[in-house]
Amino acid sequence: MELRQLDNGFELIQNELVVLVHSYDNPAFFVGIGNEKIEIYRGNFSIEDAVQERIPLRHSRIEDDAVYLSYDHNTPVLLCLHFEKLTERDAKLTIDSQHSLLNRFWVRVNAKENDKVWGCGEQMSYFNLRGRHFPLWTSEPGVGRDKTTEITFLSDKYNKAGGDYYHTNYPQPTFISSQHYACHVNSAAYSDFDFRHSNYHELHTWEIPESIEFYTDTTFLNIVEKLSLRFGRQPKLPEWIYNGVILGLKGGEENSFSRMENAVNRGVKVAGLWSEDWAGIRQTSFGKRLFWDWKWSTKRYPNLDRKIRELKQKNIRFLAYISPYLCEDGELYPIAKELGLFALNKKGEVALVDFGEFNCGVLDFTNEKTRSWVKSEIIQKNMLDLGISGWMADFGEYLPTEDLYLHNGVDAKLMHNAWPPLWASVNAEAVAERGLTGEIMFFMRSGFSGSQKYCPMLWAGDQCVDFSRHDGLNTVICGALSSGLLGNAYHHSDIGGYTSLFGNRRTKEVFERWVDMAAFTPMMRTHEGNRPDENFQFDQDVNTIEHLARMTRIYCHLTPYLKSLVDEAGMKGYPVQRPLFVHFEHDFNTYDIQDQYMYGNDLLVAPVHKKDVTEWTVYLPAGETWVHLWNAQEIQGGQSITVPAPIGKTPVFYRRNSQWRGLFEEIKNIS
């Protein structure tokens, strides 16, 4: 990749691919000044911007590998770009602002009208981002996420929580273009990536970013490999994860353990028991919420230490739950307050955050003292020493931007997106300090650039308990594909969804269809949801528990194949769940598909995500002969076909010449 000077500007070019071109008449760089207004309500943000000035930097001057940009040749230089060739194919533009008041930045990256664009973190609604813009700000994703639906309307009306298509727990200012390049803007500020223009993509950030990075290669898989190295690779999955499903059960010791034992006795393969209420519970209008005081609740789980030891003897692990906050009415809060571990407000008091009928202090991870205390006193002493093998490391999206002051002195507006990787790093370091990396499995929904190297498993967040277009089962497929391209190899979701509000209830059908998909993901885990008593649970129907048992046997049967994908993720950074196009670049019909995925190189999975259907239409990529998993029928690729799709037989196909064909053929006989 090289920087090439033009008569009235310059261009960044790789072979015949012009990634960026700047000229006096068509500048690629703009700077400005703006004043933002950000309001938070329980993790949901209202964001407005008033741009006072936007200046096109028309004039450019190149000296050596530096580019000096100004409005014209008579005005002061406002930006200095330093070109650095990372490899023959990759480059970085380091950006130095020459004016302290500048806090808005725009850059236009070359595009073609028929380009496809993917990435921008974990996007749930749209896989191909072309034709839309995507504000990048970690937040609650919203309930419903579709302004035309009643549930989103009611969530907005009563809780300011309806969300929209771009809301996500895990944004990232990185995208991949169908022109075989990736672009990453190195900034944690609020961003808005606009892919609506025919001949350019406009990338907007609320600061002058540190740099812009470009990665090009001949294949998409090579680009994914580069990005996974850039952001860091995850450790291998722990061996115990292959033993079956992690059952999410709460309700106290007797309820959780007895229901798990019943599942085992009914043939369900169980890898773990996840009791998120291990630290206690509180009742709110949203439903049962956890008591955010991260220590063993001996009242709710009186024999937990002994029970954990007994589970391990059966090769079943116990998992728990934590967040980066402490509730004001807990026992740990006054200790942390006395030690000065919380973020403060302008009065010098603990900055409290409303989490829905209870307040919490924000543990300040920019303070090394806080990090050390959370690692040693909470994660290591209260969890690892108890024998806990994993946990949901929840939240990370709630860092307020007003009246909150951090130990490192950086504006909370700039730290907000950076908070999820900080939270992930605390968990990863606590585990590593005990030498348990690759043995302990914590999973997170929040993320940003750099989360990859710390977070061993993504979880898709709080989907509605339904088949809805923007917040149901199908969205977790899109989330896995988009985040996977950016170096997140492992992804999973709450089987059956989580959010049940305004009369929306989980059905037997939703749960069983979700199970069908989850058997072909890196990790199976159930969740009772926010209103367990009002929603269908796996063990309240004899046929459903038998169905879950069968699908866990299929998941375990695929262990040799999944382990090979985990090895590949460690060596090359490839995600386990992949977009079809990374293996079938020649077949442009695959480029927009977001509700099917390749499970590794050899399996194609097309989960059913609508209710009351008995058959399903699947696209099989060209250039391959496919074998239907359930009836061994061979079908030539390059066409859409409609196949029977009863519950328990989600459409799955494998390559006829796969080295794993023998393993796959045995699945249809598993009962």
XYZ file of C-alpha atoms in Angstrom:
671
model
C 0.000 0.000 0.000
C 1.363 3.418 -0.921
C 0.658 7.115 -0.622
C 0.668 8.627 -4.102
C 0.791 12.370 -4.774
C -1.574 13.906 -7.337
C -1.471 17.346 -8.973
C -3.991 18.734 -6.504
C -4.033 16.140 -3.754
C -3.113 12.541 -2.997
C -4.473 9.021 -2.903
C -3.941 5.884 -0.867
C -3.684 2.944 -3.223
C -3.123 -0.810 -3.136
C -2.438 -2.251 -6.578
C -5.466 -1.100 -8.588
C -7.590 -0.390 -5.508
C -7.865 3.280 -4.577
C -8.857 3.216 -0.902
C -8.898 6.968 -0.345
C -8.520 9.950 -2.672
C -8.251 13.594 -1.647
C -8.309 16.623 -3.921
C -9.021 20.341 -3.697
C -12.401 20.000 -5.402
C -13.361 16.780 -3.586
C -11.717 16.774 -0.166
C -11.741 13.576 1.857
C -11.035 15.261 5.196
C -13.159 17.678 7.207
C -12.814 19.019 10.742
C -15.096 21.071 12.912
C -16.475 22.060 16.268
C -19.639 20.723 17.848
C -21.555 20.654 21.098
C -23.248 17.422 22.026
C -26.108 16.676 24.395
C -26.140 13.175 25.890
C -28.807 11.990 28.311
C -28.867 8.556 29.931
C -31.805 6.651 31.359
C -31.012 3.158 32.598
C -28.501 2.400 29.903
C -30.500 4.011 27.101
C -29.053 7.195 25.613
C -30.592 10.189 23.917
C -27.844 11.816 21.827
C -27.973 15.094 19.916
C -25.237 17.118 18.251
C -25.069 20.777 17.271
C -22.268 21.267 14.731
C -21.058 24.856 14.896
C -18.569 24.577 12.078
C -17.496 22.015 9.465
C -14.363 22.917 7.512
C -13.306 21.123 4.307
C -9.536 20.687 4.297
C -9.089 21.284 0.571
C -5.425 22.153 0.429
C -2.794 19.470 0.950
C 0.972 19.540 0.998
C 3.150 16.411 1.125
C 6.611 16.327 2.630
C 8.257 12.904 2.924
C 5.548 10.669 4.442
C 3.597 13.524 6.035
C 0.532 15.305 4.633
C -0.386 18.795 5.844
C -4.041 19.776 5.422
C -5.632 23.218 5.549
C -8.686 25.011 4.190
C -6.600 26.625 1.452
C -2.976 27.584 0.845
C -3.355 30.873 2.755
C -4.775 29.416 5.997
C -3.039 27.594 8.853
C -2.522 23.847 8.793
C -5.258 22.145 10.831
C -4.311 18.483 10.442
C -1.059 16.639 9.906
C -1.227 13.067 8.585
C 1.718 10.702 8.904
C 1.686 7.773 6.513
C 3.108 4.519 7.842
C 3.322 1.350 5.772
C 2.565 -1.555 8.130
C 3.074 -4.262 5.481
C 3.071 -4.334 1.713
C -0.729 -4.455 1.874
C -1.532 -2.496 5.029
C -1.067 1.091 6.154
C -1.842 3.556 8.916
C -2.513 7.276 8.812
C -1.614 8.840 12.149
C -3.497 12.095 12.680
C -2.235 15.117 14.616
C -4.574 18.016 15.261
C -3.021 21.465 14.976
C -5.877 23.282 16.738
C -7.018 22.495 20.286
C -10.679 23.459 19.759
C -11.324 20.937 16.995
C -13.545 18.127 18.253
C -15.283 16.864 15.117
C -13.729 14.860 12.303
C -15.016 13.444 9.011
C -13.196 11.325 6.464
C -14.502 9.958 3.178
C -13.287 6.518 2.138
C -13.701 5.456 -1.479
C -16.674 3.309 -2.403
C -18.474 1.907 -5.417
C -22.221 1.943 -5.826
C -22.546 -1.850 -5.658
C -20.203 -2.277 -2.664
C -21.180 -4.396 0.311
C -20.053 -3.408 3.808
C -19.946 -5.527 6.967
C -18.819 -5.112 10.557
C -19.203 -2.109 12.900
C -19.177 -4.412 15.900
C -22.099 -6.676 16.731
C -24.951 -5.498 14.533
C -28.263 -7.259 15.105
C -30.588 -5.907 12.421
C -28.531 -5.571 9.243
C -25.480 -7.561 8.215
C -24.746 -5.681 4.995
C -24.543 -2.098 6.272
C -24.783 -0.451 2.850
C -27.539 2.121 2.476
C -27.716 3.044 6.163
C -25.734 4.937 8.765
C -24.645 3.445 12.068
C -24.049 5.540 15.187
C -21.450 3.660 17.243
C -22.094 4.007 20.963
C -22.315 1.151 23.453
C -25.723 1.069 25.109
C -28.708 -1.084 25.893
C -29.857 -2.341 22.480
C -33.472 -1.592 23.224
C -36.637 -3.652 23.399
C -38.153 -4.447 20.013
C -35.690 -2.192 18.151
C -38.313 -1.354 15.535
C -40.217 1.928 15.778
C -43.165 0.485 13.819
C -43.982 -2.168 16.446
C -46.182 -1.895 19.511
C -43.597 -3.337 21.899
C -41.014 -0.740 20.863
C -43.615 2.022 21.158
C -44.584 0.915 24.680
C -40.953 0.486 25.722
C -40.183 4.024 24.533
C -43.266 5.432 26.210
C -42.775 3.889 29.637
C -39.029 3.180 29.890
C -37.292 5.177 27.116
C -36.025 1.767 26.081
C -37.415 0.918 22.651
C -34.155 1.178 20.744
C -33.552 1.238 16.996
C -31.823 -0.863 14.324
C -28.332 0.442 15.148
C -28.437 0.180 18.941
C -25.965 -2.404 20.175
C -24.065 -3.471 23.264
C -20.972 -3.887 21.112
C -20.206 -1.195 18.520
C -16.812 -0.947 16.855
C -15.478 1.622 14.335
C -14.248 -1.066 11.960
C -15.725 -2.334 8.708
C -14.855 -4.670 5.846
C -15.641 -3.724 2.243
C -16.441 -6.112 -0.592
C -13.490 -4.425 -2.352
C -11.281 -6.555 -0.087
C -10.146 -3.996 2.423
C -10.875 -3.263 6.064
C -10.858 0.165 7.680
C -10.496 0.879 11.389
C -10.761 4.299 13.022
C -8.660 4.306 16.168
C -10.904 6.312 18.490
C -13.241 5.543 21.388
C -15.323 8.679 20.862
C -18.892 8.614 19.622
C -18.845 7.812 15.908
C -21.314 7.636 13.061
C -20.380 5.581 10.012
C -22.495 6.569 7.015
C -22.742 4.054 4.156
C -25.546 5.800 2.231
C -23.458 7.514 -0.450
C -22.804 5.966 -3.857
C -19.091 6.774 -4.184
C -17.809 7.168 -0.634
C -18.326 6.116 2.984
C -18.262 9.041 5.407
C -16.827 8.230 8.826
C -17.553 10.777 11.554
C -16.053 10.916 15.064
C -16.459 13.319 17.968
C -12.733 13.853 18.347
C -9.710 13.962 16.092
C -8.902 10.234 16.037
C -5.471 8.894 16.785
C -5.222 7.102 13.444
C -7.002 5.376 10.594
C -5.845 1.889 9.613
C -6.360 0.069 6.316
C -5.908 -3.656 5.751
C -6.145 -5.189 2.287
C -5.762 -8.733 0.998
C -6.812 -11.111 -1.740
C -9.393 -13.004 0.337
C -11.852 -12.079 3.049
C -10.514 -14.794 5.334
C -7.051 -13.232 5.117
C -8.530 -9.887 6.155
C -10.330 -11.533 9.090
C -7.029 -13.113 10.115
C -5.331 -9.706 10.079
C -8.071 -8.085 12.144
C -7.972 -10.881 14.695
C -4.242 -10.270 15.124
C -4.830 -6.527 15.360
C -7.364 -6.797 18.173
C -6.095 -9.944 19.860
C -7.155 -13.582 19.837
C -9.180 -15.387 22.427
C -8.018 -18.420 24.391
C -9.356 -21.834 23.466
C -12.681 -22.924 24.881
C -12.342 -24.897 28.131
C -12.634 -28.664 27.778
C -15.674 -28.851 30.043
C -17.734 -26.684 27.685
C -18.031 -29.623 25.260
C -19.964 -31.691 27.813
C -23.320 -30.171 26.909
C -25.622 -27.294 27.768
C -25.149 -24.756 30.538
C -28.507 -24.637 32.307
C -29.470 -21.186 33.530
C -31.460 -21.825 36.692
C -32.174 -19.514 39.589
C -34.572 -19.587 42.498
C -32.261 -20.674 45.264
C -30.237 -23.781 45.949
C -33.023 -26.352 46.182
C -34.779 -25.177 43.031
C -31.663 -24.797 40.873
C -29.884 -28.006 41.779
C -32.979 -30.218 41.800
C -34.061 -29.024 38.352
C -30.570 -29.592 37.006
C -30.525 -33.117 38.439
C -33.900 -33.804 36.869
C -32.557 -32.670 33.496
C -29.541 -34.975 33.800
C -31.802 -37.864 34.764
C -33.906 -37.184 31.663
C -30.856 -37.505 29.425
C -29.833 -33.873 29.004
C -26.071 -33.514 28.569
C -25.094 -30.798 31.056
C -21.762 -28.959 31.096
C -22.654 -26.410 33.740
C -25.216 -24.952 36.097
C -25.448 -21.183 35.844
C -27.167 -19.602 38.840
C -26.998 -15.865 38.347
C -28.759 -15.284 41.678
C -25.840 -16.739 43.652
C -25.383 -13.325 45.305
C -29.074 -12.752 46.054
C -32.113 -11.226 44.390
C -34.484 -8.274 44.547
C -37.951 -7.765 43.073
C -38.609 -4.807 40.739
C -41.358 -3.805 38.321
C -39.190 -5.147 35.462
C -39.097 -8.542 37.123
C -36.720 -10.364 39.432
C -33.367 -8.590 39.471
C -30.119 -9.675 41.057
C -28.720 -8.214 44.251
C -25.570 -6.467 43.058
C -23.290 -7.336 45.966
C -20.820 -9.796 44.511
C -20.442 -12.344 47.282
C -21.997 -15.712 48.011
C -25.516 -15.414 49.435
C -25.486 -18.133 52.086
C -29.175 -17.482 52.682
C -30.142 -18.297 49.114
C -27.475 -21.001 48.547
C -26.570 -22.327 52.048
C -24.467 -25.285 50.842
C -23.007 -23.794 47.688
C -19.355 -24.618 48.438
C -20.162 -28.307 48.954
C -22.538 -28.402 45.995
C -19.875 -26.973 43.679
C -17.419 -29.673 44.742
C -20.024 -32.372 44.135
C -20.773 -30.990 40.682
C -17.098 -31.018 39.707
C -16.890 -34.694 40.628
C -19.608 -35.222 37.999
C -17.684 -33.026 35.545
C -20.345 -30.318 35.751
C -19.251 -26.765 36.489
C -20.966 -23.987 38.428
C -21.222 -20.514 36.880
C -22.232 -17.215 38.464
C -22.780 -13.547 37.620
C -21.111 -10.178 38.246
C -21.242 -6.626 36.934
C -18.843 -3.655 37.262
C -21.093 -1.947 39.821
C -21.954 -2.348 43.497
C -25.424 -1.637 44.859
C -25.695 1.092 47.473
C -27.473 -1.193 49.947
C -24.942 -4.030 49.777
C -22.116 -5.004 52.140
C -19.290 -4.358 49.658
C -20.374 -0.817 48.776
C -19.200 0.896 52.022
C -15.877 -0.943 51.819
C -15.245 0.216 48.261
C -16.407 3.726 49.142
C -13.996 3.942 52.067
C -11.132 2.778 49.837
C -11.972 5.391 47.183
C -12.678 2.877 44.412
C -15.699 4.547 42.803
C -16.012 7.193 40.110
C -17.091 10.538 41.589
C -19.436 13.382 40.727
C -18.579 17.089 40.728
C -19.258 17.274 44.483
C -16.608 14.651 45.113
C -19.245 12.093 46.113
C -19.790 8.631 44.680
C -21.499 8.966 41.294
C -24.603 6.795 41.570
C -26.304 5.213 38.564
C -29.993 4.253 38.464
C -30.346 0.660 37.298
C -34.094 0.508 37.687
C -35.342 0.986 41.255
C -31.882 0.615 42.802
C -28.705 2.705 42.651
C -25.116 1.576 42.216
C -21.644 3.014 42.391
C -19.413 2.811 39.306
C -16.186 0.936 40.030
C -13.469 3.095 38.476
C -11.256 0.822 36.389
C -8.971 3.690 35.397
C -7.740 3.465 38.989
C -5.226 0.634 39.417
C -6.258 0.347 43.065
C -9.830 -0.438 41.976
C -8.699 -2.986 39.424
C -6.538 -4.785 41.987
C -9.315 -4.827 44.583
C -11.977 -6.164 42.195
C -9.607 -8.839 40.925
C -8.442 -10.008 44.333
C -11.462 -9.463 46.590
C -14.359 -10.195 44.240
C -13.254 -12.357 41.310
C -10.491 -14.357 42.978
C -11.581 -14.533 46.622
C -15.371 -14.530 46.298
C -15.629 -16.510 43.068
C -12.573 -18.525 42.033
C -11.767 -19.614 45.583
C -15.358 -20.821 45.916
C -14.819 -23.047 42.890
C -16.823 -21.040 40.368
C -15.765 -21.932 36.810
C -17.357 -19.102 34.859
C -19.751 -16.206 34.949
C -21.698 -13.664 33.015
C -19.652 -10.451 33.199
C -22.658 -8.278 32.545
C -23.147 -4.632 31.626
C -20.275 -2.316 30.766
C -22.508 -0.054 28.634
C -23.820 2.231 31.374
C -20.914 4.580 32.035
C -22.584 8.025 32.394
C -21.127 10.945 30.469
C -22.321 13.824 32.648
C -21.207 14.637 36.182
C -18.855 11.683 36.374
C -15.134 12.028 36.988
C -12.608 9.255 36.560
C -9.237 8.685 38.168
C -7.346 9.040 34.876
C -8.841 12.489 34.227
C -10.193 11.583 30.779
C -13.626 12.934 29.855
C -16.291 10.278 30.446
C -17.629 10.948 26.919
C -14.356 9.575 25.563
C -14.204 6.729 28.073
C -17.762 5.497 27.553
C -17.022 3.257 24.548
C -13.673 2.258 26.047
C -15.361 0.955 29.193
C -16.330 -2.561 27.982
C -12.725 -3.542 27.109
C -11.590 -2.193 30.499
C -14.193 -4.321 32.242
C -13.179 -7.332 30.135
C -9.517 -6.807 30.991
C -10.224 -6.889 34.736
C -11.915 -10.279 34.369
C -9.212 -11.672 32.081
C -6.370 -10.514 34.318
C -7.992 -11.959 37.439
C -8.261 -15.319 35.705
C -4.740 -15.131 34.255
C -3.206 -14.282 37.625
C -4.491 -17.630 38.890
C -3.177 -19.448 35.824
C -6.707 -20.360 34.723
C -6.875 -18.825 31.246
C -8.571 -21.345 28.978
C -10.175 -23.076 31.964
C -12.523 -20.333 33.216
C -15.313 -19.204 30.888
C -16.747 -15.728 31.408
C -19.017 -14.237 28.776
C -19.992 -10.662 27.980
C -22.515 -8.720 25.903
C -20.727 -5.349 25.968
C -17.705 -4.686 23.814
C -15.627 -2.293 21.761
C -12.280 -2.296 19.938
C -9.888 -4.472 21.938
C -12.483 -6.556 23.762
C -11.448 -9.497 21.599
C -8.182 -10.218 23.378
C -9.842 -10.233 26.804
C -13.335 -11.667 26.355
C -13.336 -15.434 25.708
C -17.005 -15.633 24.689
C -19.563 -13.128 23.415
C -23.206 -13.369 24.376
C -25.810 -11.677 22.206
C -27.571 -9.756 24.984
C -31.243 -9.472 25.829
C -33.336 -10.490 22.827
C -37.103 -10.553 23.067
C -38.595 -13.999 23.660
C -39.975 -14.226 20.130
C -39.319 -14.378 16.388
C -39.488 -10.606 15.805
C -37.463 -9.231 12.895
C -35.291 -6.790 14.869
C -35.164 -8.352 18.342
C -35.815 -12.063 18.030
C -34.021 -15.308 17.296
C -32.759 -14.284 13.849
C -30.882 -11.259 15.235
C -28.370 -13.416 17.095
C -27.269 -14.930 13.782
C -26.577 -11.471 12.374
C -24.780 -10.539 15.601
C -22.520 -13.585 15.394
C -21.634 -12.926 11.760
C -20.887 -9.208 12.104
C -18.830 -9.513 15.287
C -17.082 -12.639 14.022
C -15.581 -10.797 11.067
C -13.806 -8.472 13.527
C -11.994 -11.163 15.500
C -14.651 -12.501 17.890
C -14.409 -16.240 17.278
C -17.009 -17.383 19.808
C -20.610 -16.237 20.092
C -23.783 -17.564 21.707
C -27.164 -16.404 22.989
C -29.806 -16.958 25.646
C -31.754 -19.978 24.412
C -35.337 -18.780 24.158
C -34.466 -15.106 24.522
C -34.617 -12.989 27.671
C -36.904 -9.932 27.559
C -40.588 -10.455 28.293
C -42.620 -7.254 28.583
C -46.077 -5.929 27.696
C -47.615 -9.352 27.319
C -44.842 -10.795 25.161
C -44.254 -14.338 26.452
C -41.878 -17.098 25.452
C -43.591 -20.060 23.850
C -42.625 -23.707 23.593
C -42.022 -23.218 19.869
C -39.644 -20.269 20.333
C -37.651 -22.168 22.916
C -37.344 -25.333 20.832
C -36.387 -23.494 17.637
C -33.705 -21.638 19.605
C -32.384 -24.956 20.929
C -32.165 -26.248 17.352
C -29.890 -23.356 16.419
C -27.836 -23.385 19.632
C -26.715 -26.968 19.046
C -24.729 -25.595 16.108
C -22.988 -22.788 17.998
C -19.860 -22.818 20.196
C -21.820 -22.820 23.471
C -25.330 -23.825 24.514
C -26.851 -21.937 27.443
C -30.415 -21.497 28.613
C -31.894 -18.506 30.440
C -35.122 -18.301 32.407
C -35.634 -14.685 31.309
C -36.566 -11.580 33.245
C -39.965 -13.021 34.233
C -39.350 -16.758 34.758
C -42.779 -17.563 36.176
C -44.587 -16.106 33.149
C -42.500 -17.730 30.404
C -42.084 -21.219 29.031
C -39.202 -23.148 30.625
C -37.428 -26.213 29.273
C -38.572 -28.579 32.033
C -42.280 -27.838 32.129
C -43.004 -30.040 29.118
C -41.849 -33.639 28.801
C -41.407 -33.401 25.021
C -39.303 -30.252 25.310
C -36.888 -31.737 27.825
C -36.521 -34.784 25.569
C -35.911 -32.446 22.632
C -33.252 -30.547 24.590
C -31.633 -33.857 25.567
C -31.394 -34.941 21.930
C -29.959 -31.647 20.747
C -27.341 -31.679 23.516
C -26.324 -35.141 22.334
C -25.888 -33.729 18.833
C -23.842 -30.820 20.220
C -21.580 -33.262 22.103
C -21.311 -35.536 19.061
C -19.861 -32.599 17.096
C -17.106 -32.047 19.680
C -14.238 -33.275 17.428
C -15.371 -30.903 14.685
C -15.896 -27.969 17.066
C -12.464 -28.558 18.605
C -10.924 -28.334 15.150
C -12.666 -24.970 14.675
C -11.364 -23.800 18.045
C -7.841 -24.773 16.992
C -8.354 -22.845 13.753
C -9.592 -19.809 15.697
C -6.417 -19.887 17.770
C -4.161 -20.143 14.719
C -5.966 -17.868 12.260
C -8.667 -16.015 14.164
C -11.515 -17.402 12.071
C -14.895 -17.284 13.823
C -16.737 -20.538 14.407
C -19.910 -19.075 12.847
C -19.038 -17.502 9.495
C -20.812 -15.595 6.730
C -21.323 -17.754 3.671
C -19.392 -15.353 1.451
C -16.023 -15.880 3.177
C -15.960 -19.397 1.727
C -17.841 -18.603 -1.486
C -16.463 -15.272 -2.693
C -17.322 -16.151 -6.274
C -21.037 -16.454 -5.437
C -22.380 -12.932 -4.990
C -25.753 -14.313 -3.888
C -24.138 -15.085 -0.533
C -23.059 -11.503 0.213
C -26.356 -10.346 1.724
C -27.393 -13.514 3.538
C -27.682 -12.869 7.267
C -29.945 -15.671 8.514
C -27.721 -18.597 7.492
C -24.137 -19.302 8.459
C -21.254 -21.616 7.861
C -20.430 -23.538 11.018
C -16.776 -23.796 10.187
C -15.845 -24.647 6.623
C -18.004 -27.741 6.193
C -21.467 -27.225 7.726
C -24.146 -24.811 6.520
C -26.857 -23.978 9.074
C -30.134 -22.198 8.248
C -32.115 -21.843 11.510
C -35.883 -21.508 11.328
C -36.832 -18.115 12.772
C -40.531 -17.775 12.070
C -43.484 -19.317 13.861
C -45.882 -21.957 12.607
C -43.768 -23.154 9.690
C -43.078 -26.720 8.609
C -40.686 -26.040 5.734
C -37.865 -23.574 5.109
C -36.137 -22.062 2.086
C -32.351 -22.226 2.075
C -29.754 -20.899 -0.346
C -26.932 -23.341 -1.094
C -23.776 -21.648 -2.456
C -22.569 -22.436 -5.948
C -19.572 -24.590 -6.738
C -20.346 -27.274 -4.175
C -22.509 -30.366 -3.837
C -24.381 -30.286 -0.555
C -25.745 -33.154 1.499
C -28.861 -32.656 3.614
C -27.955 -33.648 7.170
C -31.262 -35.345 7.987
C -32.009 -37.374 4.842
C -28.634 -37.590 3.017
C -30.083 -36.055 -0.159
C -27.410 -34.545 -2.409
C -28.136 -31.132 -3.940
C -26.075 -29.066 -6.344
C -25.289 -25.587 -5.038
C -26.109 -22.275 -6.657
C -29.835 -22.437 -5.950
C -32.481 -21.867 -3.310
C -34.385 -24.944 -2.207
C -37.296 -25.525 0.154
C -36.935 -28.407 2.584
C -39.027 -29.881 5.409
C -38.097 -28.170 8.690
C -39.804 -29.791 11.657
C -38.612 -28.893 15.135
C -35.517 -30.944 15.865
C -34.375 -30.931 12.244
C -33.329 -27.373 11.486
C -31.988 -27.185 7.923
C -28.315 -28.197 7.998
C -26.149 -29.269 5.057
C -22.568 -30.428 4.702
C -20.106 -30.520 1.825
C -20.239 -33.869 0.043
C -16.454 -34.271 0.080
C -15.945 -33.079 3.657
C -13.333 -34.928 5.666
C -15.914 -34.892 8.479
C -18.602 -36.613 6.428
C -18.553 -39.741 8.586
C -19.118 -37.718 11.742
C -21.940 -35.759 10.123
C -23.652 -38.862 8.721
C -24.027 -40.297 12.220
C -26.096 -37.316 13.425
C -29.322 -38.404 11.724
C -29.272 -41.562 13.849
C -29.034 -39.734 17.176
C -32.309 -40.060 19.057
